[in-house]
Coordinates of C-alpha atoms and ligand atoms in Angstrom, one line a residue:
X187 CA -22.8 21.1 -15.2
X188 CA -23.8 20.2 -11.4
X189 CA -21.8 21.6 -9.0
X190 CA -19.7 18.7 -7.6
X191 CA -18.7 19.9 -3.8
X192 CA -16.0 17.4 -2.1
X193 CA -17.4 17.6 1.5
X194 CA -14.1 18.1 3.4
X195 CA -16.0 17.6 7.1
X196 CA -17.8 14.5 5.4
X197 CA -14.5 13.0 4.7
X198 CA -12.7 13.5 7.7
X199 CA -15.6 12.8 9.9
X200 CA -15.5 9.2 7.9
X201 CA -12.1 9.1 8.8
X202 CA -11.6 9.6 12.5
X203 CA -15.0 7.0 12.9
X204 CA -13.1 4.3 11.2
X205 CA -10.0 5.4 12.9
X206 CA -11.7 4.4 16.0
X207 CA -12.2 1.0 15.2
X208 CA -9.3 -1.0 16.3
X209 CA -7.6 1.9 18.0
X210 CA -5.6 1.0 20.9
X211 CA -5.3 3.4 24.4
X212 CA -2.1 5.1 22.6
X213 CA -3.9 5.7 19.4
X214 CA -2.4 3.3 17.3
X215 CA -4.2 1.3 15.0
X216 CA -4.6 -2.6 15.3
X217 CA -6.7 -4.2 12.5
X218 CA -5.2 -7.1 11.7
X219 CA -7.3 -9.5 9.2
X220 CA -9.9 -11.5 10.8
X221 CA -10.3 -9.0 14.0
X222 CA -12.8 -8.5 15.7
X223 CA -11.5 -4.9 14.3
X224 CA -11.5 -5.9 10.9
X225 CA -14.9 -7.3 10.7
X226 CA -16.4 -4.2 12.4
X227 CA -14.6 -1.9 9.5
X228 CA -15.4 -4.5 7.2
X229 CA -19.3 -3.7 8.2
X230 CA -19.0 -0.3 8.9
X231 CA -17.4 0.6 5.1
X232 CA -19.7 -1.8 3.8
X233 CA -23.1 0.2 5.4
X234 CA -21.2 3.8 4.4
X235 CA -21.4 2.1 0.6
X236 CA -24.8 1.0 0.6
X237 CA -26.2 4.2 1.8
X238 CA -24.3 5.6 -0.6
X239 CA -26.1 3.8 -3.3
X240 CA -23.6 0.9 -4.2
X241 CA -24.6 -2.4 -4.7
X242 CA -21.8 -4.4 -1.9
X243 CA -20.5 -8.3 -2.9
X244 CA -17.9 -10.2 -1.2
X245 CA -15.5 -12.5 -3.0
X246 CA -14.1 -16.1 -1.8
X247 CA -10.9 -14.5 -0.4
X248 CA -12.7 -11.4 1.5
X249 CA -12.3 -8.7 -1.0
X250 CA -15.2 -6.4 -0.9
X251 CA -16.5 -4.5 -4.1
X252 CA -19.1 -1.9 -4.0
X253 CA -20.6 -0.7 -7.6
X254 CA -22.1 2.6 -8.3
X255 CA -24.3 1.5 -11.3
X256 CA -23.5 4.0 -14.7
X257 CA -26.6 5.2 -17.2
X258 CA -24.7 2.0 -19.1
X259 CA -23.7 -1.2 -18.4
X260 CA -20.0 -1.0 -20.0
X261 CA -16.9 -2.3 -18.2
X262 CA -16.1 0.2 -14.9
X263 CA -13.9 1.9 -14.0
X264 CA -12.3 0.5 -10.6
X265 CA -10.3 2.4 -7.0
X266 CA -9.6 0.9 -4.0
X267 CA -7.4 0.0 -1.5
X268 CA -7.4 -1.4 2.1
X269 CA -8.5 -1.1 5.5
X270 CA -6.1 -3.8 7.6
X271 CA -3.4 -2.3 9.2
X272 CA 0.2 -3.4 10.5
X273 CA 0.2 -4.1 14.1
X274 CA 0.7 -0.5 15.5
X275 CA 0.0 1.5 12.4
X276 CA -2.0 4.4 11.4
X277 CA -5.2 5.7 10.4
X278 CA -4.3 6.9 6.8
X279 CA -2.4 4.3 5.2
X280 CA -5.0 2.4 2.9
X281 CA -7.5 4.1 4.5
X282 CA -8.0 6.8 2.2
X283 CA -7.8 5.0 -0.8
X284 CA -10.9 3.3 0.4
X285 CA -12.8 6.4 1.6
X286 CA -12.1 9.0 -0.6
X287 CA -13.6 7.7 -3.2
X288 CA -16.3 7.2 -1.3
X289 CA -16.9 10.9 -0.8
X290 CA -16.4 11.2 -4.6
X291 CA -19.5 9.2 -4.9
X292 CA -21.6 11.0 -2.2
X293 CA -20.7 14.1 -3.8
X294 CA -21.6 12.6 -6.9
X295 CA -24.7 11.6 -5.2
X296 CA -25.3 15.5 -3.7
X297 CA -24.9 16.7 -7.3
X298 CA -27.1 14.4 -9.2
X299 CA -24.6 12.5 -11.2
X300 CA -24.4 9.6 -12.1
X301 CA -21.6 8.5 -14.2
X302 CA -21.6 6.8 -17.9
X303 CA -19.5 3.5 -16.8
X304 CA -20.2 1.8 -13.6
X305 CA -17.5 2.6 -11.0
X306 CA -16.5 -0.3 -8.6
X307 CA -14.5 0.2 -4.8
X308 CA -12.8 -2.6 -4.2
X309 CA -11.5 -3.1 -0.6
X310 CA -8.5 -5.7 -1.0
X311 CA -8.0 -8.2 2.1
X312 CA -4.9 -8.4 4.0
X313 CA -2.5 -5.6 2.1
X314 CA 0.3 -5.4 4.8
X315 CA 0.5 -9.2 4.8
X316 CA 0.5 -9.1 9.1
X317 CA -0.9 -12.0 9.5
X318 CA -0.8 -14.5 6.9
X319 CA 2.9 -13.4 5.7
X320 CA 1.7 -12.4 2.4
X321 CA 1.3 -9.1 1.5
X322 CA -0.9 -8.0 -1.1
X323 CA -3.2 -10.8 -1.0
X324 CA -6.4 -9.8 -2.2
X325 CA -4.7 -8.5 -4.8
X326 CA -2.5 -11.3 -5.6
X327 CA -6.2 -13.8 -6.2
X328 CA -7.6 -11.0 -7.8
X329 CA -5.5 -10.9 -10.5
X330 CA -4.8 -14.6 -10.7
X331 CA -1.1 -14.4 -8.9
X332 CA -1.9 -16.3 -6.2
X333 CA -4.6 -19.3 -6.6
X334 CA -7.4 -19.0 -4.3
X335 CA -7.3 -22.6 -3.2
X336 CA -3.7 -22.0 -1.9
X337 CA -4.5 -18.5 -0.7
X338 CA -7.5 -19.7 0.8
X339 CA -5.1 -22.4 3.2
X340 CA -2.6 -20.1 3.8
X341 CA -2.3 -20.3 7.8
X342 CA -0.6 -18.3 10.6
X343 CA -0.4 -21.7 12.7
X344 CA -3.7 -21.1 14.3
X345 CA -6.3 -20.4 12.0
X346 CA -6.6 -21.0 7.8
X347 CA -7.4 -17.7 5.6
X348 CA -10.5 -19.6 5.0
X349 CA -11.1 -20.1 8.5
X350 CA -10.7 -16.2 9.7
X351 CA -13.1 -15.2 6.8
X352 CA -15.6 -17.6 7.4
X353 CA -15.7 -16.4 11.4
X354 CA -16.2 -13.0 10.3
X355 CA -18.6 -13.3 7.7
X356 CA -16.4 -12.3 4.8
X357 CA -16.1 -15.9 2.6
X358 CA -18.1 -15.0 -0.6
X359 CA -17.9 -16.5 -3.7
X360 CA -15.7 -16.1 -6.9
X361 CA -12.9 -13.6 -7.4
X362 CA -13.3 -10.0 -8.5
X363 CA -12.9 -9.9 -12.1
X364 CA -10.1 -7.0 -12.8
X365 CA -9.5 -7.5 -16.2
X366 CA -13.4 -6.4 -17.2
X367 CA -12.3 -2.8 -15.7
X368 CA -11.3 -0.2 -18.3
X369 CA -9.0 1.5 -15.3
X370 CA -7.8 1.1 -11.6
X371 CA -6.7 4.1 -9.7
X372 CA -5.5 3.9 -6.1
X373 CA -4.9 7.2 -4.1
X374 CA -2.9 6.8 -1.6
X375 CA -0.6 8.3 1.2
X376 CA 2.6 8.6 -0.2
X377 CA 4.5 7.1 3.3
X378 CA 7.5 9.3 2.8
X379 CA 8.6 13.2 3.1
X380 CA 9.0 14.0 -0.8
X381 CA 5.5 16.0 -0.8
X382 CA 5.1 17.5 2.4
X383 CA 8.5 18.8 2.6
X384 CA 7.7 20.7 -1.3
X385 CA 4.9 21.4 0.0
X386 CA 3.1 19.8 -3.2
X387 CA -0.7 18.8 -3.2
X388 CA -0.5 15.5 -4.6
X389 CA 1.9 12.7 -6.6
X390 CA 1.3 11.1 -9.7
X391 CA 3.2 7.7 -9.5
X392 CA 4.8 6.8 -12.7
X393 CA 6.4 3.7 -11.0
X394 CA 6.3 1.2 -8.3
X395 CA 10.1 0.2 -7.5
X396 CA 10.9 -3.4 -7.4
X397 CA 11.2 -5.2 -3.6
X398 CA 13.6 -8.0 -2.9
X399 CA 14.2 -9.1 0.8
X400 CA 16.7 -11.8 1.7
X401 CA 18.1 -13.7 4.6
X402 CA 21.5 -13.2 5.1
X403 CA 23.3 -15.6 8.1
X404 CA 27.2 -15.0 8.9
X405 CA 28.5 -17.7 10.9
X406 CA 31.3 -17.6 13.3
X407 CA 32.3 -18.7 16.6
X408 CA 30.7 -17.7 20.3
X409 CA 33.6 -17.4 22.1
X410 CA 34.2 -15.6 26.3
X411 CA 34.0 -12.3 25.5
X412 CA 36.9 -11.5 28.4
X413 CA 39.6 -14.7 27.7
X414 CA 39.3 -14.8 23.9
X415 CA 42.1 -12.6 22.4
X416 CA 41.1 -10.3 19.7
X417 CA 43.2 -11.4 16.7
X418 CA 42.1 -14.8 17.8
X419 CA 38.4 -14.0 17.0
X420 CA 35.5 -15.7 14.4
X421 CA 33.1 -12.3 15.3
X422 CA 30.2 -13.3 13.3
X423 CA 28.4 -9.6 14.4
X424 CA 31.5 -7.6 13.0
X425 CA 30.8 -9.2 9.4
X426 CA 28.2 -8.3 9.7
X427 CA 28.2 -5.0 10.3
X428 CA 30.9 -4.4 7.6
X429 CA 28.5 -5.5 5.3
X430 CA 25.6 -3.4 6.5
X431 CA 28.3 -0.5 5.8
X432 CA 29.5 -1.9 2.1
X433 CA 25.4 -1.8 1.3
X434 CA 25.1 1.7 2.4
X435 CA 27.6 2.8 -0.7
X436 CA 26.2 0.4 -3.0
X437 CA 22.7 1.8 -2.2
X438 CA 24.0 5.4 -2.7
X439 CA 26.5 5.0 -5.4
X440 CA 24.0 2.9 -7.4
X441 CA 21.1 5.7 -8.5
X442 CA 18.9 8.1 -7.1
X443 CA 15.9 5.5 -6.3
X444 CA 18.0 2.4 -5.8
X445 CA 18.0 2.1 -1.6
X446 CA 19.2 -0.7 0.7
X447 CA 18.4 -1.7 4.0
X448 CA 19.6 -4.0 7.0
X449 CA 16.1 -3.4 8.8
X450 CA 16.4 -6.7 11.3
X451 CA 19.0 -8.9 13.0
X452 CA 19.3 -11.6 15.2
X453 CA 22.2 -11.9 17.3
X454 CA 23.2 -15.3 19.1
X455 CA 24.0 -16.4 21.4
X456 CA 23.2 -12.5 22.5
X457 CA 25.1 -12.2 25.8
X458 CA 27.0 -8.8 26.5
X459 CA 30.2 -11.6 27.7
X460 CA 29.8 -13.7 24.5
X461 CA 31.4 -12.8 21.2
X462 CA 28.8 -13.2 18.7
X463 CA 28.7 -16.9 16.8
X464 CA 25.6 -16.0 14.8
X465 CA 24.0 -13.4 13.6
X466 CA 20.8 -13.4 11.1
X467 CA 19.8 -10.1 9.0
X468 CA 17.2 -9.3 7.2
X469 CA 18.1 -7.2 3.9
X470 CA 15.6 -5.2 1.9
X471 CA 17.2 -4.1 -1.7
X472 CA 15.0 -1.9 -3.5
X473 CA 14.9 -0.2 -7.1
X474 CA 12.6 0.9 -9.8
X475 CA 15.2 -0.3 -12.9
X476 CA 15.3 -3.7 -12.4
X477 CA 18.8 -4.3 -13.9
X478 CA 19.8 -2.2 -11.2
X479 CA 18.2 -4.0 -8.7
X480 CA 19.8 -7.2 -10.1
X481 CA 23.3 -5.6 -10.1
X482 CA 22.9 -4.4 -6.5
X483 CA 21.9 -7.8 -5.2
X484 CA 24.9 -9.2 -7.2
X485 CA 27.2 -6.7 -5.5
X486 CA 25.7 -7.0 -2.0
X487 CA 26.1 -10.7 -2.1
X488 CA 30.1 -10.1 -3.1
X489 CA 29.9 -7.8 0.0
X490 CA 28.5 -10.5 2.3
X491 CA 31.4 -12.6 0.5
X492 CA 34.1 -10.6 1.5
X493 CA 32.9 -9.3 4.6
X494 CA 32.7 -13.0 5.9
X495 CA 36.4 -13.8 3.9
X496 CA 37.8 -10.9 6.0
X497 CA 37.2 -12.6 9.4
X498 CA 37.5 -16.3 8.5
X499 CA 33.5 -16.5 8.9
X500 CA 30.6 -18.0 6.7
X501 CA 27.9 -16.6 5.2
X502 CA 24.6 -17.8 3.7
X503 CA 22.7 -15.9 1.3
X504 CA 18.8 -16.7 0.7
X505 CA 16.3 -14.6 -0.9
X506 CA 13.0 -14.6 0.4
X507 CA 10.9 -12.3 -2.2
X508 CA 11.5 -11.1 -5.5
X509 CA 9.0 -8.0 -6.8
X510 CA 9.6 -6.8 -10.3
X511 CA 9.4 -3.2 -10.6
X512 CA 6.2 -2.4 -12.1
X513 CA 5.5 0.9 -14.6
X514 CA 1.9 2.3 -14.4
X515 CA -0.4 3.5 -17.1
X516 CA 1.0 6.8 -19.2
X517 CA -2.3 7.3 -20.1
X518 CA -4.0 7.2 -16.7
X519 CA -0.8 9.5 -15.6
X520 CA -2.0 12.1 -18.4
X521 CA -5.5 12.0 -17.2
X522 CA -4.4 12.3 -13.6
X523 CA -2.5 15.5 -14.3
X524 CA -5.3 17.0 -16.3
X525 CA -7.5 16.5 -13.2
X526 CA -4.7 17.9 -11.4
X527 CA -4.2 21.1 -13.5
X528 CA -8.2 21.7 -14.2
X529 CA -8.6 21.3 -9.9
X530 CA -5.5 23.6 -9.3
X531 CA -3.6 21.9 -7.8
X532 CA 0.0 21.3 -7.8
X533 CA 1.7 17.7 -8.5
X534 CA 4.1 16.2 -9.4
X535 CA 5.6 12.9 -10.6
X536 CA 7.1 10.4 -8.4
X537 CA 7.8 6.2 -7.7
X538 CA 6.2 4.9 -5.0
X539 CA 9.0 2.6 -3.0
X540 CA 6.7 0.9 -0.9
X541 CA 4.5 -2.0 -2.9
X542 CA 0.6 -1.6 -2.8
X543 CA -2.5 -3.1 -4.4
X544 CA -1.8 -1.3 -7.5
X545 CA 1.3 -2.7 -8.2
X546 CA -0.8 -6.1 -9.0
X547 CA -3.5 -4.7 -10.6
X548 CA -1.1 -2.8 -13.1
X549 CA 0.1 -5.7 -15.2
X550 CA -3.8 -6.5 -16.1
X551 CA -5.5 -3.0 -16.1
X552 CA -4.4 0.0 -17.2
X553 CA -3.8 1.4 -13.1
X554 CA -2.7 4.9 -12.0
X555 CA -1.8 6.2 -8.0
X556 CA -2.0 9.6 -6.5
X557 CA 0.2 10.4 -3.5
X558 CA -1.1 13.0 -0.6
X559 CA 1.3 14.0 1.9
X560 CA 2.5 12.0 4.7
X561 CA 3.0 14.5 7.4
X562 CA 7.1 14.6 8.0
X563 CA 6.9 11.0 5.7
X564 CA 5.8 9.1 8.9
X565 CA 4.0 6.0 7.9
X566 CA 3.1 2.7 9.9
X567 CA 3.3 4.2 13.0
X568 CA 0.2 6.4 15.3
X569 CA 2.1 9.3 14.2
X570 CA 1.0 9.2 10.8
X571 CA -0.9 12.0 9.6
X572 CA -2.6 13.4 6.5
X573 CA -4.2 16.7 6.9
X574 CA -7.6 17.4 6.0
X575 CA -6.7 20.1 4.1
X576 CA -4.4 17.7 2.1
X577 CA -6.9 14.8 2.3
X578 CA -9.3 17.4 0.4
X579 CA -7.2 18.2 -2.4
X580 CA -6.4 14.9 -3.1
X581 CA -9.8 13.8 -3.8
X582 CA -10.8 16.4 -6.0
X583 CA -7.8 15.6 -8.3
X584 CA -9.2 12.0 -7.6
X585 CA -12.7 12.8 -8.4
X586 CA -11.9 15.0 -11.7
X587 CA -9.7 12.0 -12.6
X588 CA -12.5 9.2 -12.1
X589 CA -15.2 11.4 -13.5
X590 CA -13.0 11.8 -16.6
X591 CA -12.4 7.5 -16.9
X592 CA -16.2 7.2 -16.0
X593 CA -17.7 9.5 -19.1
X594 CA -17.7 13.0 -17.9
X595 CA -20.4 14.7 -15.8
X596 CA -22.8 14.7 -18.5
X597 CA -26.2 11.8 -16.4
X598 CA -27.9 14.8 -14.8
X599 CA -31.2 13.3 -15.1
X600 CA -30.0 10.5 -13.1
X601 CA -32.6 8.3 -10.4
X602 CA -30.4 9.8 -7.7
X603 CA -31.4 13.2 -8.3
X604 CA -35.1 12.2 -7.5
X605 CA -33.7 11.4 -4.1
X606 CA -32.3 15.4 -4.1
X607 CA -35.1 17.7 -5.4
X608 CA -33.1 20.4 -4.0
X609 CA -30.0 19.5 -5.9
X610 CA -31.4 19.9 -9.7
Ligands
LIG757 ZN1 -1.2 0.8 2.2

């Protein structure tokens, strides 16, 4: 066998370039879809694949797949991830899932191997949903969730999804065809503190927890905040933080994954004289069992009930999305903790609670995730970090893993090694 060397100053040098593109003054990361940012990582990945060998085609909603061709012609085996960001995010999230297998290929490449099956990088359009309001949307077309004709008019009151590809060159034709791929694996960063605080190389994800987000609007009365006697009171912002309370217990009383959040609210009128007549939050429930989930909506919504009851207010409940939880591939966990065990390296298993491209892909193809630490679990901020120490680990379990889907390292005699006399 060829010695397959993951080039850790390769990788992060890729990194910290792309990192630059889109980086504000404070080093945050702004590559919203349809940037100028985007199109310039959009090109930049793009020329990184095609020196790399891969034969680069664009699909109708943006997604971008780059093929290493096999020794056969057999279905592939498919990774990716994304390269958008949220507005003031990091250089890691997505990122990596996008790169790293790119250095598996041009180790690959170094080595003279070419793999059996074709393997495909796919580079999903607008993941974190920033600016069309849909998260996962490359994803969602790809795996015929989402029509492209609707996806495709999806607006953000200036410009159509359509529009912003066409402007940056990214409107090609068709839709990726996941369901000819034998296996999709995304390696990711896991976006919380679980590995770096066990100090554990990388996580197998055996589940993606279900996401539910609702409106929830208690209604009471804006009233002088100095000539309005307190038992005399319709506080709309006091049933509403009774309720935030109930749906910390529920959250913790409910299991070890389920979690609950009151991440936004709007106060009105929002005066520091005015007792509060309105106030707007924005709920995220979260659990991987989805009769649990279910159950926890069911008891946060009695919360909201009696919360409002209490103080003579109203409440209105809405859900805005719904996100079954989704169980990845056993099989593809098996291989991943082979390629974890024959790379040394420690794992072990985990959900992810945050949603990602995956999480689609996994009700068509047989899909698997790796985790690699999140420096103190910071995500979506500048702060995020992934050493490259971790970065490397993590994509030699990834590369053992996707040389084990793709046929072993068996194609020495492989066109690419004409290209690398010195490698044979
Ligand atoms: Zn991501």
């Amino acid at each position: 066998m060829n010695d397959i060397t993951i080039d850790r100053e390769r990788l992060w040098s890729s990194l910290q370039k792309l990192g630059e593109i889109g980086e504000t003054d404070d080093g945050a990361m702004v590559r919203v879809t349809g940037s100028p940012a985007d199109a310039a990582a959009r090109d930049t990945v793009v020329s990184w694949f095609e020196d790399a060998g891969m034969n680069v085609t664009v699909d109708a909603v943006g997604n971008i797949k780059a093929r290493l061709p096999g020794t056969t012609d057999e279905d592939p085996v498919m990774t990716g991830s994304h390269i958008d960001t949220v507005p003031h995010g990091g250089k890691f999230d997505g990122v990596v899932g996008v790169l790293a297998p790119l250095e598996v290929v041009r180790a690959w490449n170094d080595a003279g191997i070419t793999p059996e099956r074709p393997l495909d990088i796919v580079v999903f359009t607008e993941e974190e949903g920033t600016r069309f309001g849909v998260g996962l949307l490359g994803s969602l077309v790809a795996t015929g969730k989402l029509a492209l004709a609707d996806a495709l008019e999806l607006s953000d009151g200036n410009e159509t999804v359509r529009e912003c590809l066409a402007s940056i060159g990214y409107n090609g034709a068709g839709t990726i065809d996941l369901s000819s791929a034998t296996s999709f694996l995304e390696i990711h960063v896991e976006q919380g503190p679980i590995l770096d605080e066990s100090e554990i190389d990388v996580g197998i994800v055996d589940a993606v927890a279900g996401i539910t987000h609702h409106r929830v609007v208690f209604e009471g009365t804006a009233d002088h905040a100095g000539n309005t006697p307190m038992d005399m009171r319709r506080d709309a912002y006091l049933g509403a933080a009774q309720f935030a309370l109930e749906l910390e217990s529920i959250a913790t009383s409910a299991g070890e994954h389920s979690v609950g959040t009151v991440g936004k609210s709007t106060v009105s009128p929002n005066g520091t004289n005015v007792v509060p007549g309105r106030v707007e939050l924005g709920v995220d429930i979260r659990d991987i069992d989805s009769k649990r989930l279910s159950h926890m909506i069911d008891d946060a919504k009695a919360a909201a009930t009696n919360a409002a009851d209490a103080r003579g207010l109203d409440v209105r409940w809405e859900t805005l999305l719904e996100v079954e939880p989704t169980d990845l591939s056993a099989e593809i966990r098996r291989r991943l903790e082979r390629a974890a065990n024959s790379t040394d390296s420690t794992y072990r298993t985990m959900l992810s609670g945050a949603g990602h491209d995956a999480m689609n892909v996994a009700e068509t193809v047989p899909t698997g995730m790796l985790f690699v630490p999140s420096e103190e679990g910071l995500s979506h901020t500048p702060e995020e970090f992934t050493s490259p120490e971790d970065l490397y680990r993590g994509t030699r379990v990834l590369e053992a893993a996707i040389r084990d889907l793709v046929g072993g390292p068996h194609a020495v005699s492989s066109p690419l090694s004409e290209k690398h006399p010195d490698s044979a």
